[in-house]
Short mmCIF file of C-alpha atoms (C1' of nucleotides) in Angstrom, two decimals:
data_model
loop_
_atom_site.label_atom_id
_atom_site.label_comp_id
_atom_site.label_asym_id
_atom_site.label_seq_id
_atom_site.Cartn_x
_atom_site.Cartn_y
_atom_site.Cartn_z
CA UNK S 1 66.92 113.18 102.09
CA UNK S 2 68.37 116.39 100.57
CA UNK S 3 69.56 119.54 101.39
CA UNK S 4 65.82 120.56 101.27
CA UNK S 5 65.13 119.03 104.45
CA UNK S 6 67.93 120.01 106.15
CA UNK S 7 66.78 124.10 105.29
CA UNK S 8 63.34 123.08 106.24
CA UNK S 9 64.65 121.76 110.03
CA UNK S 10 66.74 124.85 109.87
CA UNK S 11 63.73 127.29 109.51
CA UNK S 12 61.44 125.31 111.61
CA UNK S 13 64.01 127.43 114.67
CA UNK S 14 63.01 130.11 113.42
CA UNK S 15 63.25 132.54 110.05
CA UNK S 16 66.56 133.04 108.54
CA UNK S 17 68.60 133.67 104.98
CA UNK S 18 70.49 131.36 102.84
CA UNK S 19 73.81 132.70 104.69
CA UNK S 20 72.54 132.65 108.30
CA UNK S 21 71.48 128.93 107.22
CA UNK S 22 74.81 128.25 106.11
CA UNK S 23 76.13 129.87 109.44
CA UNK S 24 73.75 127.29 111.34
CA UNK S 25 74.99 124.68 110.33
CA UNK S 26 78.52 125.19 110.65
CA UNK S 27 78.51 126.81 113.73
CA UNK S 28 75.08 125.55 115.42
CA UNK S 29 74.69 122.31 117.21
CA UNK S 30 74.08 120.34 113.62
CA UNK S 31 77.59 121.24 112.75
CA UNK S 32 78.72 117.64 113.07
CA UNK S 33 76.45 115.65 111.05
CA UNK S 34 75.58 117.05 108.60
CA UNK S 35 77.54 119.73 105.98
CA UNK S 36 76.27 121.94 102.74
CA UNK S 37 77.38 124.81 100.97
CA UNK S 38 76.34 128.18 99.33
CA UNK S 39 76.09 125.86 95.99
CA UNK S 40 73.20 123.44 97.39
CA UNK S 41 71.35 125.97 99.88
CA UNK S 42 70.75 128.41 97.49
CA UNK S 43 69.37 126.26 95.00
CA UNK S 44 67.45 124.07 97.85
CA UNK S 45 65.97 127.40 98.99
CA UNK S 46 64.58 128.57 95.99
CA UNK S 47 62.96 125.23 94.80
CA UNK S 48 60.69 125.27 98.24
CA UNK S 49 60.17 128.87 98.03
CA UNK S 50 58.70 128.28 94.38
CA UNK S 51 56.74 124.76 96.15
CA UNK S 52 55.42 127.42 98.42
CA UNK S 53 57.33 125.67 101.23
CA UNK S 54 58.82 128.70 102.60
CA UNK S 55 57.92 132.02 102.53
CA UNK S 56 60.61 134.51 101.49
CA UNK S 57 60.48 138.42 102.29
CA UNK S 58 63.28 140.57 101.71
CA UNK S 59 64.95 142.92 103.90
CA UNK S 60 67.48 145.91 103.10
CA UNK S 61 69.52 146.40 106.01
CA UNK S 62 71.85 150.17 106.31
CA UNK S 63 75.73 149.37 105.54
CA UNK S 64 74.99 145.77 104.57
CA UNK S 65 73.90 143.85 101.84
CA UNK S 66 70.14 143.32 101.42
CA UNK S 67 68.89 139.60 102.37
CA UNK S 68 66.06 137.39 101.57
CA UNK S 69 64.47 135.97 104.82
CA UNK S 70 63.10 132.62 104.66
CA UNK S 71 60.24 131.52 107.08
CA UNK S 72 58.81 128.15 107.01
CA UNK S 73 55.00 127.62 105.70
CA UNK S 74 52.39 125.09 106.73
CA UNK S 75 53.51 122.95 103.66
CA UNK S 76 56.49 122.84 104.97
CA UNK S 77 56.18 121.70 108.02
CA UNK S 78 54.05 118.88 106.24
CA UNK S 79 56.99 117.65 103.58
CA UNK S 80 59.26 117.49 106.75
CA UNK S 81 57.90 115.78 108.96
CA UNK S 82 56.78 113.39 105.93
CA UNK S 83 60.50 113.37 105.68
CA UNK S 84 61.40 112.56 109.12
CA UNK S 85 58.84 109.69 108.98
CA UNK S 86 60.67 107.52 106.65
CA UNK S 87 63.88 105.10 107.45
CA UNK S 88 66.68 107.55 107.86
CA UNK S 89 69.29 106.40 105.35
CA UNK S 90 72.50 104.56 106.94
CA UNK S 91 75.37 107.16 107.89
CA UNK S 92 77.18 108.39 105.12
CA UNK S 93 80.73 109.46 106.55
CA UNK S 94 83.72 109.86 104.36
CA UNK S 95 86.77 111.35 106.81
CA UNK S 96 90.04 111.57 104.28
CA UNK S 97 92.25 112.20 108.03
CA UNK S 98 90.77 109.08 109.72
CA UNK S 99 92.27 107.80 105.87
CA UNK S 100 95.24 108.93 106.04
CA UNK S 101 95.74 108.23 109.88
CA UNK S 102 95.11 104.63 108.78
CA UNK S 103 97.76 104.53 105.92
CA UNK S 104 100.21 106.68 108.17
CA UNK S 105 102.95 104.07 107.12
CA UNK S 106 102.62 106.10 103.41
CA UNK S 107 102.36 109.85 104.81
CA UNK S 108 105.14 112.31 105.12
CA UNK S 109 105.88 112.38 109.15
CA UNK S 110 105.97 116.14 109.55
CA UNK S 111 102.27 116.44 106.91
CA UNK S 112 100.92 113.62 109.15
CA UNK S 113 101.94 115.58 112.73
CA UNK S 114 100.04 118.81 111.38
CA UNK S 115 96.70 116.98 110.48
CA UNK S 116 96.75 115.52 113.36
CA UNK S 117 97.38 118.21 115.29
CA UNK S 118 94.91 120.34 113.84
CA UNK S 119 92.55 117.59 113.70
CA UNK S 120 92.63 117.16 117.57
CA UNK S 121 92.48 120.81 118.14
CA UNK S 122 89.24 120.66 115.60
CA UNK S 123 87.52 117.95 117.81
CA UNK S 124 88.38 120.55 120.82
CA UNK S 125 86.97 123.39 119.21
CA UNK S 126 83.74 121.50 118.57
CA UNK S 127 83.43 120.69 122.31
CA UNK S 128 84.10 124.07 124.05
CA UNK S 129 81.15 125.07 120.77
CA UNK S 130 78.95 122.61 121.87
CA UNK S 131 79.31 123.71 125.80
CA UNK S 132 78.78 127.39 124.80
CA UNK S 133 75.50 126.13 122.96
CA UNK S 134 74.40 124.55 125.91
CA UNK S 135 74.01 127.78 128.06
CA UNK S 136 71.24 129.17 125.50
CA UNK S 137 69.80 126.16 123.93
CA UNK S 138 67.14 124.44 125.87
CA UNK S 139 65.04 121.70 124.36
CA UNK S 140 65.36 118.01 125.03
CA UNK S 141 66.29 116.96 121.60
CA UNK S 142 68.58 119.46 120.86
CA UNK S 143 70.58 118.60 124.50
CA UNK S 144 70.30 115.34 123.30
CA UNK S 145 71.74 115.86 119.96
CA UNK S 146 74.18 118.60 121.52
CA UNK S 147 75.72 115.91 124.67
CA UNK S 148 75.84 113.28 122.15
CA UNK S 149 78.45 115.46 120.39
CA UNK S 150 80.10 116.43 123.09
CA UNK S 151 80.33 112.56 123.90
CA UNK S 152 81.74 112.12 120.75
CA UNK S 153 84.30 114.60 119.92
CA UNK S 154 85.20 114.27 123.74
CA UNK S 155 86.37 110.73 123.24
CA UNK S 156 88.35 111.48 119.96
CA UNK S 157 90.26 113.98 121.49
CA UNK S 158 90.90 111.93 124.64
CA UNK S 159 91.91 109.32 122.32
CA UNK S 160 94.41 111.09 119.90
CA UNK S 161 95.83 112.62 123.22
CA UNK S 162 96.53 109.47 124.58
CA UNK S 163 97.58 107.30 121.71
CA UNK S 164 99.69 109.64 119.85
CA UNK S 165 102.43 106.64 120.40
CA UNK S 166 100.74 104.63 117.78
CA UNK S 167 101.47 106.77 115.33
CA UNK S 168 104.56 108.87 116.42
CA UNK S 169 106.15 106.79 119.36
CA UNK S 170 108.42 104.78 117.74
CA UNK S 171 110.63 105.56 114.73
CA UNK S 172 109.22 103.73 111.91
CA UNK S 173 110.42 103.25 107.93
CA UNK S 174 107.95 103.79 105.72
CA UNK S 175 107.82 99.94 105.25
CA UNK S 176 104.86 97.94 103.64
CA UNK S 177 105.48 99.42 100.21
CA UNK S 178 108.11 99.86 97.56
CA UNK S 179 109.31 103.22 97.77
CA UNK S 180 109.89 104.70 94.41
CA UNK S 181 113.58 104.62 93.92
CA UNK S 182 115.83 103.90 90.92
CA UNK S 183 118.80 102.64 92.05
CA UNK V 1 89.96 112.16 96.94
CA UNK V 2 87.55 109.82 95.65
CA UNK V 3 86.93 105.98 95.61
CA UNK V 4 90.05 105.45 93.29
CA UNK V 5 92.14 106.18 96.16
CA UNK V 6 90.15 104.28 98.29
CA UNK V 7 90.81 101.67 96.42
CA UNK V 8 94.42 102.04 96.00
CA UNK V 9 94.48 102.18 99.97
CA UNK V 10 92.77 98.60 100.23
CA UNK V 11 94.85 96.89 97.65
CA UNK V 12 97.74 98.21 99.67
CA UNK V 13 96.89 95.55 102.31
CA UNK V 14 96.96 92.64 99.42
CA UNK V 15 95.44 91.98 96.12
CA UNK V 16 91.56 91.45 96.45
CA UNK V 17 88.59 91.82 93.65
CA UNK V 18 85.53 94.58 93.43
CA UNK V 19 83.80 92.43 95.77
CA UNK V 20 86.34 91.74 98.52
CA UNK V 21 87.03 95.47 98.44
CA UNK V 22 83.74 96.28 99.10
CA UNK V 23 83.56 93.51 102.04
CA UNK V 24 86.60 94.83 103.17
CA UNK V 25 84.88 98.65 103.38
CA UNK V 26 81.92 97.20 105.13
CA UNK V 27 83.35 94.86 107.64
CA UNK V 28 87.23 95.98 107.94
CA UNK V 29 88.49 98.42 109.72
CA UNK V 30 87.86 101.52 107.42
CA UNK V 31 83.94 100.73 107.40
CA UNK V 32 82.87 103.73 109.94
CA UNK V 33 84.67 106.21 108.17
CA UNK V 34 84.59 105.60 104.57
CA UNK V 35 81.32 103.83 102.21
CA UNK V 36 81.44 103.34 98.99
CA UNK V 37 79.05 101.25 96.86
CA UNK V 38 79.69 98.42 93.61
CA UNK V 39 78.43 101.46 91.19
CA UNK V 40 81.70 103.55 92.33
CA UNK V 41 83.64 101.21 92.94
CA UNK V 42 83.58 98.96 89.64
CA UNK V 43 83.67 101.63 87.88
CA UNK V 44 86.91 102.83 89.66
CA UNK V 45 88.76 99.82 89.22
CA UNK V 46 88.02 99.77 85.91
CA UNK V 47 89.74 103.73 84.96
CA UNK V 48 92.96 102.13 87.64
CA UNK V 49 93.41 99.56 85.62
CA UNK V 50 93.67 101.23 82.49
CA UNK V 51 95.94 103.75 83.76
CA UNK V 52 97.86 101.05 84.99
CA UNK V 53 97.90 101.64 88.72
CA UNK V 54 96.82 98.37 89.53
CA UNK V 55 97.44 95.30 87.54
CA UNK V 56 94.50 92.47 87.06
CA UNK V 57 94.07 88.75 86.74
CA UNK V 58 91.27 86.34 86.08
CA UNK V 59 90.86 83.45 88.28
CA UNK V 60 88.23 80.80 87.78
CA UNK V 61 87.28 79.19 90.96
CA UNK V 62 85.18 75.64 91.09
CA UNK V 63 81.74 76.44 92.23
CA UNK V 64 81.70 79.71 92.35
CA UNK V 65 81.55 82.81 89.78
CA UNK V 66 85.04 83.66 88.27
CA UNK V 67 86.82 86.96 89.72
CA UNK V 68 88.99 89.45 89.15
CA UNK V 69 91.65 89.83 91.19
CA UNK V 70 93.77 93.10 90.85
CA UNK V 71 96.81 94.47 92.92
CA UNK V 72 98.38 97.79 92.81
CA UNK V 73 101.43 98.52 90.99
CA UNK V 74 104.47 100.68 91.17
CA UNK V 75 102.52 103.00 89.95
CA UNK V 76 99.14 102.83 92.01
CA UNK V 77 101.50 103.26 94.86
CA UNK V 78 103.05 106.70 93.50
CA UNK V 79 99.65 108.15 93.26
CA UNK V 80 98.15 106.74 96.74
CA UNK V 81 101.34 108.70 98.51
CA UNK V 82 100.86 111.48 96.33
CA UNK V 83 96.71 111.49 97.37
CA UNK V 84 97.95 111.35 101.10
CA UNK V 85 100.43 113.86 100.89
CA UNK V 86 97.89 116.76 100.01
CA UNK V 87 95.77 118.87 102.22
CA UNK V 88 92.60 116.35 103.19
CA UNK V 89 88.92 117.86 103.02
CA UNK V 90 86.96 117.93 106.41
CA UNK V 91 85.27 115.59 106.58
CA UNK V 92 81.95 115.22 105.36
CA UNK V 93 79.33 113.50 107.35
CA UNK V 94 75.89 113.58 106.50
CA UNK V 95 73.66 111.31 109.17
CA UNK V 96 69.90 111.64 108.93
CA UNK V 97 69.58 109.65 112.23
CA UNK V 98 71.29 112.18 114.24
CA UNK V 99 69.23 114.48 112.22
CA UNK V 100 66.28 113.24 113.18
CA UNK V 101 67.18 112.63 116.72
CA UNK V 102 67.83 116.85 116.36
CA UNK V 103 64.57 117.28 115.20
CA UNK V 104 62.60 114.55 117.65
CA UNK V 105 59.67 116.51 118.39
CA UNK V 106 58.45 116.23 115.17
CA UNK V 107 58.64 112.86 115.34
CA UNK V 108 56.12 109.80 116.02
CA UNK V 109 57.22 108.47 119.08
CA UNK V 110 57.07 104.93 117.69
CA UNK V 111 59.22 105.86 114.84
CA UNK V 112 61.60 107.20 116.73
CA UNK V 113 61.78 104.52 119.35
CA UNK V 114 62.74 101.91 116.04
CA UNK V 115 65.14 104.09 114.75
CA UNK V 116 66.45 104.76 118.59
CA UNK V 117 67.00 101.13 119.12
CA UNK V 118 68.71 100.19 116.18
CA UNK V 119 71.04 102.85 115.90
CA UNK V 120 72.57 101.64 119.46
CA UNK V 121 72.38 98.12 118.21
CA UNK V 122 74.59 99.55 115.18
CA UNK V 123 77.04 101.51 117.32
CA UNK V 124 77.56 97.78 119.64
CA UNK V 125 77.81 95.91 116.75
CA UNK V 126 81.08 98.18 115.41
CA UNK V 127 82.86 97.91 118.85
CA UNK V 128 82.81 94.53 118.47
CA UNK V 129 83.67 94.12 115.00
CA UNK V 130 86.45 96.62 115.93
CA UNK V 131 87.49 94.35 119.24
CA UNK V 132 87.42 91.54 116.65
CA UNK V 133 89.78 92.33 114.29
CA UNK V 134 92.47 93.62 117.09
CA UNK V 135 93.41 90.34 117.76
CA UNK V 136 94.57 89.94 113.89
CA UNK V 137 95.25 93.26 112.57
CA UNK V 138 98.71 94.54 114.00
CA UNK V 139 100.05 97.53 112.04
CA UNK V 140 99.99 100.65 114.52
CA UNK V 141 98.31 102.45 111.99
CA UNK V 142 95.23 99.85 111.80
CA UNK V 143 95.33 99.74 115.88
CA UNK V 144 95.72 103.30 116.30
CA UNK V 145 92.42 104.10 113.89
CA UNK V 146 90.58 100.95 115.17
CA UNK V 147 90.87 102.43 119.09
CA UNK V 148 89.48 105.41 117.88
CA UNK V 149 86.67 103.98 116.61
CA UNK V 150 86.14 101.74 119.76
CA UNK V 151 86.56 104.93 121.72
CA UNK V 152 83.60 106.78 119.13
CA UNK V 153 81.32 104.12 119.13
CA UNK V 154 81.64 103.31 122.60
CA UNK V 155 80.95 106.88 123.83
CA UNK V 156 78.31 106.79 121.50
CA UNK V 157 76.58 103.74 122.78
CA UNK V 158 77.30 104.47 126.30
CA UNK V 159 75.48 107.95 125.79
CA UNK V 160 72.83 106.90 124.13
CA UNK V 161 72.24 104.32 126.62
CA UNK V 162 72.50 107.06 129.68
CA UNK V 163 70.17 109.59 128.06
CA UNK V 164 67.42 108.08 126.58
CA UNK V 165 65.48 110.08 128.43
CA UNK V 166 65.96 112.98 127.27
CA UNK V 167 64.46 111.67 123.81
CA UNK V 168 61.75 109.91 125.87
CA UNK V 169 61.58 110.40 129.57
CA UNK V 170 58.71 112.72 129.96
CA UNK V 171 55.62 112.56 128.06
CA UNK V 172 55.88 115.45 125.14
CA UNK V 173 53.46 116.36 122.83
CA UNK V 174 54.21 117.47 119.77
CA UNK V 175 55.00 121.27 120.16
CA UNK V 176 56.83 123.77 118.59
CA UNK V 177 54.85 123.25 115.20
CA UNK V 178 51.73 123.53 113.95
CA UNK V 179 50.36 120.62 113.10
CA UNK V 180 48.57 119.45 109.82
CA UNK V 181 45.01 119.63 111.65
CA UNK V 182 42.27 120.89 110.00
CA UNK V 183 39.02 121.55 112.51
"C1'" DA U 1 61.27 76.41 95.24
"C1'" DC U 2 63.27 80.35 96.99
"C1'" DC U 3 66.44 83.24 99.26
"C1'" DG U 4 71.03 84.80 100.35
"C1'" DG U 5 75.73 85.04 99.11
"C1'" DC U 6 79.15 85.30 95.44
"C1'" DA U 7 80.44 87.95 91.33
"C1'" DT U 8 80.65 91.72 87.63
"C1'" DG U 9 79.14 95.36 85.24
"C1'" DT U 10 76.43 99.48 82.84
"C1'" DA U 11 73.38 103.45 82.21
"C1'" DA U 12 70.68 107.03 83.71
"C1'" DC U 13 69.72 110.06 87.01
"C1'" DG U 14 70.28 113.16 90.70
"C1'" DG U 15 72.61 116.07 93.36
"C1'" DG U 16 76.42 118.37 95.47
"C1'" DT U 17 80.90 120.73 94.85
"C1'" DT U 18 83.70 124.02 92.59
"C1'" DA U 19 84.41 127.94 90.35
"C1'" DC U 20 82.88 132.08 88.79
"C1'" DA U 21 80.55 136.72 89.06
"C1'" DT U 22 79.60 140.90 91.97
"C1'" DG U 23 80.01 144.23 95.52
"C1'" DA U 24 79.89 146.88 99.94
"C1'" DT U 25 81.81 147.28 104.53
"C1'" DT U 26 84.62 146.38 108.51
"C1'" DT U 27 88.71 144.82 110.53
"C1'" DT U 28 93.69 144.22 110.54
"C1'" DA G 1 96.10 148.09 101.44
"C1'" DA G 2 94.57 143.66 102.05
"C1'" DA G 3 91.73 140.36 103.99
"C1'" DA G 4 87.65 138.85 106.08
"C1'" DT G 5 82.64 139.13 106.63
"C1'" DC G 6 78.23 139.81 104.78
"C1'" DA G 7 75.29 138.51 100.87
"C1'" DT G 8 73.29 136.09 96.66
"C1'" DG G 9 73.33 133.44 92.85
"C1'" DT G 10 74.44 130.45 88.40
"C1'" DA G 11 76.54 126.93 85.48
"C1'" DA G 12 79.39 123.25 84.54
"C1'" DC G 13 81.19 119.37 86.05
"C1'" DC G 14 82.10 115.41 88.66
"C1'" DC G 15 80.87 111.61 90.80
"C1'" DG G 16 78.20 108.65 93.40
"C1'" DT G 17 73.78 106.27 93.98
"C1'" DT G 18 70.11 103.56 92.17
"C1'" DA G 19 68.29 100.43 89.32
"C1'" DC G 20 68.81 97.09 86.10
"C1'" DA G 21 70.91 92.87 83.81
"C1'" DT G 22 72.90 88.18 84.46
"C1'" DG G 23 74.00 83.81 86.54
"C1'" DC G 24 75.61 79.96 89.53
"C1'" DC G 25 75.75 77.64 94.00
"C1'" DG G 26 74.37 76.29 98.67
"C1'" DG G 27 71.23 76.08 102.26
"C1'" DT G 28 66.26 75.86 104.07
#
DNA sequence: ACCGGCATGTAACGGGTTACATGATTTT
DNA sequence: AAAATCATGTAACCCGTTACATGCCGGT
């Protein structure tokens, strides 16, 4: 499953650009499973407009740039939910912090203490977004998908708050590993 | 940061070949947060080794198919701190389950229900494996990032267990869509 | 007899990221 | 005056996945 799909389940909310896509799903409730950029949408979008997919119609807007709205087709809806009948491939997660907390014995104290820190204040962020979302966003699967996040990014943050210890408490060498020196 | 590094970070806990790295990324510690598969990770090796990062030896065993066994080098270990000591990415997830959960009411209620099931199985199955490998891993590091991902999938599970019905209480029919009828 | 686990590797393909190109407008 | 937001798009590159190739051993 491509970034195709993911446009598709975007439109099927309702019309939108490549940019208010992209807005979606960084700050909509899919922001935290599932990521693209300007450099897949873009191209996604204009393969399904040329597979008659989508629908595209173009609107100039007064002290803006003009945009190309996007609005989901009958074919669409088809190839999606095609899409969301097959075995969803396993989770494909690759977090380079969760990396790095786990080789903190080989990171720079004061580098380590700013991911971290920003890290926790990310998994915050995503909470109070996902409360916000709540007030306006009403179907079942979405508050579903939107509580399990909260679930989620609740516990990590409850977690880094109360086992900073582990990885700050206690003075530690950078031991397990030959440091380079020359002596 | 790519699989090289990855790579560097598991020979860091003791020499092991392709094979027992890729063991170690599925049942270890590092297996919710990181995947990488024999086509990236041979491959990887392979470039490591001739840049001398990691050194490699052959070992024959009775019975079973010869391996190679390669450990990181002075070297290897200059360019994992280096990889940690940069800015990491955000992280990039990318879960068509939670996907489809997000888009449920498009999908066959069976389906769904299969998919439902086993994904909770999964998350149950990692606690576990986490609460498993406490009781030999000790580095705070290791604890530290194996409590967080008790305290993920645990919330996960726990939520998923309290709110099925959201995804299936009430009878739903399909709305929101048009579907693929023609009458 | 067959499947699953152990063990390594390559080649082609697909797809996403990065960087580049462009440009107006609003906010700081 | 600079930076951020809005807005679209392309091309090259990197890299990871998938599929294929090979083979032995142990258990059912």
């Amino acid at each position: 499953m491509d970034v195709k799909i993911l446009c598709l389940g975007v439109l099927t909310l309702g019309e939108a650009s490549g940019y208010e896509i992209k807005k979606q799903l960084e700050e909509g409730p899919l922001a935290y499973f599932y990521h693209a950029g300007f450099g897949s949408i873009y191209p996604a979008l204009k393969a399904l407009y040329h597979d008659k997919q989508i629908d595209c119609f173009e609107v100039s807007q007064e002290s803006r740039p003009g945009k190309k709205v996007y609005s989901i087709t009958a074919k669409g809806y088809e190839s999606f939910r095609s899409a969301l009948s097959r075995k969803p491939a396993i989770d494909k997660i690759r977090s380079e912090v969760l990396l790095m907390f786990f080789f903190a014995r080989f990171v720079d104290r004061e580098h380590l203490h700013g991911v971290f820190e920003k890290y926790l204040e990310g998994a915050h962020k995503i909470v109070k977004q996902l409360e916000s979302l709540d007030m306006v966003d009403t179907t079942p699967d979405c508050e579903f998908t939107n509580g399990l996040g909260r679930a989620i990014f609740g516990a990590i943050a409850c977690y880094m708050e109360d086992n900073r210890q582990l990885l700050f408490g206690l003075e530690r060498s950078n031991s397990g590993c030959p440091t380079t020196s020359k002596t």
